Amino acid sequence: MLVKDIRHIERIHAADHTELREILHPDRDSSEIRYSIAHAVVAAGEASVPHRLTSSEVYYVLSGLGEMHVGDESRSVQAGHAIYVPPNSVQWIENTGASTLAFLCIVDPAWREDQELAAG
């Protein structure tokens, strides 16, 4: 059994300007999964940088309020919302609330640095 405590996972500052804690990744954990899961936060008034992944991604909002952008679409999001992002879609999320926006990022197949591309 693999159990991880988010309080003991190192914070990293991702290229898209979110603060991440990589919860599970098949390259770094003894698990037979093909996806990765990260916990991300965006401070009030901030936004991630528009980017795209060659993998599909799901955002699951844990707390806060935001505006999710995928391609030409935008939608308000809040705790309990899940957002599917198709592969190669330009995406970013902005925090429209007064507190931290926290969400999970589930990437399938697992996130790899060379699969994240700047928008454009």
Backbone as a ProteinNet text record, in pm:
[ID]
protein_1_A
[PRIMARY]
MLVKDIRHIERIHAADHTELREILHPDRDSSEIRYSIAHAVVAAGEASVPHRLTSSEVYYVLSGLGEMHVGDESRSVQAGHAIYVPPNSVQWIENTGASTLAFLCIVDPAWREDQELAAG
[TERTIARY]
83.8	0	88.5	54.5	127.2	39.1	86.4	14.3	111	66.2	150.7	75.5	149	93.7	138.4	43.1	75.9	165	155.2	238.3	386.1	417.9	557.4	605.8	529.9	568.1	623.1	738.7	805.6	721.3	717.7	651.7	746.9	693.2	772.1	694.1	766.8	703.6	709.1	592.5	583.1	601.3	631.8	652.2	526.9	409.1	284.6	248.8	339.6	327.7	232.7	204.9	131.8	232.3	188.6	270	216.5	303.3	261	325.5	253.9	307.8	268.4	365.2	337.2	302.2	175.1	127.9	167.8	134.5	168.2	219.1	323.4	376.7	438.9	405.7	457.3	609.4	676.2	822.6	888.6	815.3	874.7	811.9	706.7	639.4	630.1	629.7	616.5	468.6	417	276.2	265.1	160.1	137.7	29.7	47.8	-46.8	16.8	-65.3	-12.1	-38	-109.4	-142.3	-58.6	-64	-1.4	-105.3	-85	-173.6	-87.3	-122.8	-53.2	-156.2	-116.9	-197.5	-141.3	-227.6	-181.8	-256.6	-189.4	-253.7	-215.6	-313	-292.7	-341	-256.3	-289.5	-399.9	-470.7	-576.7	-523.1	-597.1	-558.1	-455.3	-406.3	-304.8	-367.4	-288.4	-333.6	-215.5	-245.9	-141.5	-114.2	-4.8	34.4	-34.1	-88.9	-146	-41.3	-83.1	5.9	-79.4	-14.9	-87.9	-4.1	-73.4	-9.4	-45.4	43.2	10.6	-75.5	-87.3	-172.6	-306	-406.2	-531.2	-511.6	-593.5	-581.5	-719.7	-734.1	-855.4	-814.1	-880.7	-864.6	-983.1	-957.1	-1064.6	-1045.1	-1139.7	-1126.4	-1161.3	-1066.9	-1083	-1138.3	-1090.4	-1135.6	-1107.2	-1183.5	-1164.9	-1255.6	-1238.5	-1316.7	-1220.8	-1257.4	-1169.8	-1243.2	-1167.5	-1214.9	-1122.1	-1176.2	-1098.5	-1111.4	-999.4	-995.2	-940.6	-1016.5	-974.3	-1009	-905.8	-930.4	-1000.3	-1112	-1188.6	-1297.7	-1304.8	-1409.8	-1356.1	-1442	-1411.1	-1533.4	-1507	-1618.8	-1575.2	-1667.8	-1642.9	-1640.6	-1546.2	-1533.5	-1519.6	-1557	-1549.3	-1533.1	-1519.6	-1500.8	-1606.4	-1558.8	-1647.3	-1658.6	-1603.6	-1607.8	-1490.1	-1518.4	-1414.7	-1415.9	-1298.4	-1285.1	-1196.3	-1247.2	-1167.9	-1099.8	-970.7	-892.1	-838.1	-887.8	-838.6	-690.5	-621	-480.5	-463	-352.4	-312.6	-401.6	-486.6	-571.3	-497.4	-502.6	-445.1	-533.5	-468.8	-542	-472.5	-552	-500.3	-616	-581.5	-682.6	-643.6	-743.9	-717.4	-800.3	-741.8	-809	-889.5	-1021.6	-1109.5	-1164.2	-1120.9	-1169.9	-1073.1	-1110.4	-1029.7	-934.8	-947	-859.8	-788.7	-700.9	-624.9	-717.7	-688.8	-757.3	-673.2	-731.1	-659.2	-730.5	-652.5	-711.5	-613.4	-667.9	-587.1	-574.2	-458	-434	-406.2	-492	-474.2	-441.1	-322.8	-273.9	-256.4	-312.7	-306.5	-278.7	-167.2	-65.2	9.4	85.6	149.8	224.9	222	289.1	438.6	488.8	633.2	667.4	779.4	818.3	821.1	867.9	877.8	742.5	635.6	501.4	423.6	481.6	417.1	476.4	389.9	433.9	375.2	450.6	397.7	284	187.4	75.1	124.8	57.9	94.4	110.3
-117.6	0	124.1	218.9	346	455.9	523	633.5	751.3	867.2	987.1	1098.5	1177.7	1291.2	1417.9	1495.4	1614.3	1711.9	1709.7	1799.5	1765.5	1645.1	1602	1595.1	1654.2	1655.8	1794.1	1796.3	1922	2006.9	2136.1	2232	2269.5	2277.2	2325.2	2435.6	2525	2630.8	2587.2	2556.7	2502.7	2611.5	2568.7	2661.1	2742.4	2689.1	2763	2861.3	2880.2	2974.2	2927.9	2798.6	2745	2686.5	2673.3	2604.7	2462.2	2365.2	2225.2	2138.3	2033	1922.1	1797	1726.9	1606.8	1492.2	1454.4	1352.3	1213.1	1179.3	1048.3	1062.5	989.1	984.7	847.1	778.8	642.6	633.6	741	738.4	752.8	800.9	829.3	752.3	679.5	603.4	457	371.6	228.8	195.4	233.3	206.8	170.4	102.8	61.7	147.9	278	370.8	431.7	482.9	549	699.2	746.8	887.9	949.3	1081.8	1151.3	1241.5	1268	1357.8	1459.4	1586.1	1693.4	1782.9	1838.5	1938	2073.6	2162.2	2293.6	2404.7	2517.8	2636.7	2758.9	2850.7	2980.2	3085.2	3181	3285	3376.1	3441.3	3534.9	3640.4	3666.1	3766.7	3720.3	3597.3	3544.9	3448.1	3407.6	3312.5	3228	3109.4	3028.5	3084.9	3044.6	3089.8	2999.9	3057.8	2972.7	2873.2	2746.8	2638.9	2525.3	2424.1	2305.6	2182.2	2071.9	1943	1849.8	1759.7	1659.3	1548.1	1544	1448.3	1514.1	1431.6	1486.7	1520.7	1612.9	1655.6	1680.4	1652.5	1686.1	1772.3	1885.1	1968.1	1935.4	1916.7	1900.3	2007.4	2100.8	2216.2	2174.8	2199.7	2166.5	2283.9	2405.6	2524.6	2648.9	2753.3	2880.4	2896.3	3009.8	3044.5	3077.3	3038.9	3066.9	3076.8	3108	3111.1	3019.6	2910.6	2812.7	2845.5	2843.7	2871.9	2748.4	2697.9	2585	2619.5	2636.3	2678.5	2813.6	2824	2948.9	2959.4	2862.7	2861.4	2905	2972.1	3010.7	2980.3	2941.5	2911.4	2931.6	2985.9	2999.8	2861.7	2841.2	2712.8	2735.1	2632.5	2638.9	2499.1	2489.8	2360.7	2260.9	2139.7	2034.2	2022.7	2118.2	2113.2	2034.7	1952.6	1881.1	1934.4	1961	2017.7	1926.2	1879.3	1796.2	1887	1867.2	1942.7	1842.8	1848.7	1755.9	1779.5	1677.4	1693.7	1809.7	1880.6	1989.8	2112.9	2124.7	2243.3	2348.8	2473.3	2582.3	2598.7	2604.9	2610.5	2702.2	2761	2832.1	2855.5	2880.7	2906	3031.6	3113.1	3233.5	3230.9	3280.9	3288.4	3417.3	3405.7	3522.7	3549.8	3473.4	3488.6	3563.3	3572	3644.1	3552.3	3421.1	3325.9	3238.5	3152	3063.3	2969.6	2951	2853.1	2726.1	2615.3	2488.5	2384.7	2303.2	2202.8	2088.9	1975.2	1861.4	1862.4	1820.9	1804.4	1656.2	1592.1	1450.7	1443.2	1393.8	1392.5	1247.5	1216.4	1080.2	1082.6	1019	955.6	1059.1	1010.8	1094	1213.6	1323.7	1447	1422.6	1481.1	1482.8	1624.4	1673.7	1812.2	1839.3	1742.5	1765.1	1761.3	1728.6	1726.7	1853.4	1942.4	2070	2175.9	2242.3	2338.6	2474.9	2579.1	2714.8	2732.5	2814.3	2839.6	2917.3	2895.3	2972.9	2891
0	0	0	-83.5	-91.9	-34.2	69.4	131.3	138.2	90.3	95.3	167.6	240.7	313.9	242	192.6	114	192.1	322.3	403.9	394.7	345.3	334.3	189.8	99.8	-41.3	-74.9	-136.6	-169.8	-264.6	-237.9	-326.8	-438.6	-559.3	-672.8	-742.2	-804.8	-883.5	-1029.2	-1083.4	-1218.4	-1323.5	-1444	-1555.5	-1586.9	-1551.7	-1579.3	-1467.4	-1370.6	-1259	-1149.7	-1142.1	-1028	-930.3	-805.9	-706.5	-698.3	-720.4	-729.1	-622.7	-588.8	-510.4	-588.3	-639.8	-718.6	-623.6	-622.8	-529.7	-576.3	-698.6	-754.4	-897	-928	-1063.9	-1084	-1194	-1212.8	-1220.6	-1257.1	-1263.5	-1126.9	-1028.2	-898.4	-782	-809.8	-705.5	-745.8	-647.2	-676.7	-692.9	-808.4	-839.2	-986.5	-1018.3	-1156.9	-1220.3	-1213.4	-1274.8	-1398.8	-1489.3	-1607.4	-1604.9	-1504.1	-1490.1	-1378.1	-1368.2	-1256.3	-1191.5	-1063.3	-988.4	-915.7	-931.2	-859.5	-791.5	-678.2	-607.2	-646.9	-695.4	-742	-670.1	-654.5	-598.6	-681.5	-687.6	-752.4	-652.3	-621.1	-523.7	-576.4	-484.3	-520.1	-616	-723.3	-820.9	-922.7	-911.2	-1002.2	-1102.5	-1202.2	-1304	-1349.2	-1396.7	-1458.9	-1598.2	-1656.1	-1789.4	-1893.5	-2000.7	-2105.3	-2157.5	-2163	-2205.8	-2259.6	-2312.5	-2356.9	-2327.7	-2311.1	-2287.4	-2402.1	-2434.1	-2535	-2474.6	-2342.7	-2272.2	-2238.8	-2206.3	-2154.7	-2007.2	-1959	-1819.9	-1762.5	-1633.8	-1560.5	-1442.5	-1426.2	-1307.8	-1216.9	-1089.1	-991.6	-884.9	-876.6	-787.5	-644.3	-553.6	-411.8	-331.2	-362.7	-290.2	-372.8	-343.4	-411.8	-532.6	-598	-716.8	-829.5	-950.3	-1062.9	-1194.1	-1295.9	-1434.7	-1511.4	-1566.4	-1643.1	-1790.5	-1860.3	-2004	-2075.3	-2170.4	-2252.7	-2396.3	-2479.2	-2617.2	-2618.3	-2689.2	-2698.3	-2592.4	-2501.2	-2400.1	-2264	-2187	-2049	-1963.7	-1839.7	-1749.7	-1605.8	-1524.7	-1381.6	-1318.2	-1226.3	-1157.9	-1008	-932.7	-786.1	-730.9	-599.1	-533	-579.9	-612.9	-658.4	-809.3	-882.5	-1028.2	-1083.8	-1185.4	-1260.1	-1401.9	-1457.4	-1591.3	-1673.6	-1786.6	-1877.7	-1979.6	-1998	-2095.9	-2199	-2323.7	-2426	-2456.8	-2505.8	-2544	-2642.8	-2630.3	-2719.4	-2714.3	-2612.5	-2596.4	-2515.4	-2561.6	-2482.4	-2358.8	-2243.3	-2117.2	-2017.7	-1930	-1813.8	-1718.8	-1593.4	-1491.5	-1415.8	-1386	-1307.5	-1180.6	-1074.5	-945.7	-942.5	-936.3	-934.1	-794.6	-697	-560.8	-471.2	-345.1	-245.8	-170.7	-190.9	-122.1	-225.4	-177.6	-264.9	-341.8	-469	-553.3	-550.6	-503.1	-494.1	-579.4	-650.6	-738.3	-760.8	-801.9	-842	-993.4	-1043.4	-1186.8	-1209.8	-1285.8	-1318.3	-1466.7	-1499.5	-1637.5	-1682.1	-1800.8	-1853.4	-2003.7	-2047.4	-1964.6	-1880.5	-1784.1	-1682.9	-1742.2	-1665.4	-1705.6	-1725.3	-1831.5	-1860.1	-1904.9	-1859.7	-1891.2	-2041	-2119.1	-2263.4	-2333.9	-2263.1	-2322.2	-2290.3	-2210.5	-2179.5	-2269.9	-2344.1	-2444.2	-2417.2	-2446.7	-2434.1	-2534.1	-2499.1	-2590	-2710.2	-2820.5	-2938.4	-3061.8
[MASK]
++++++++++++++++++++++++++++++++++++++++++++++++++++++++++++++++++++++++++++++++++++++++++++++++++++++++++++++++++++++++

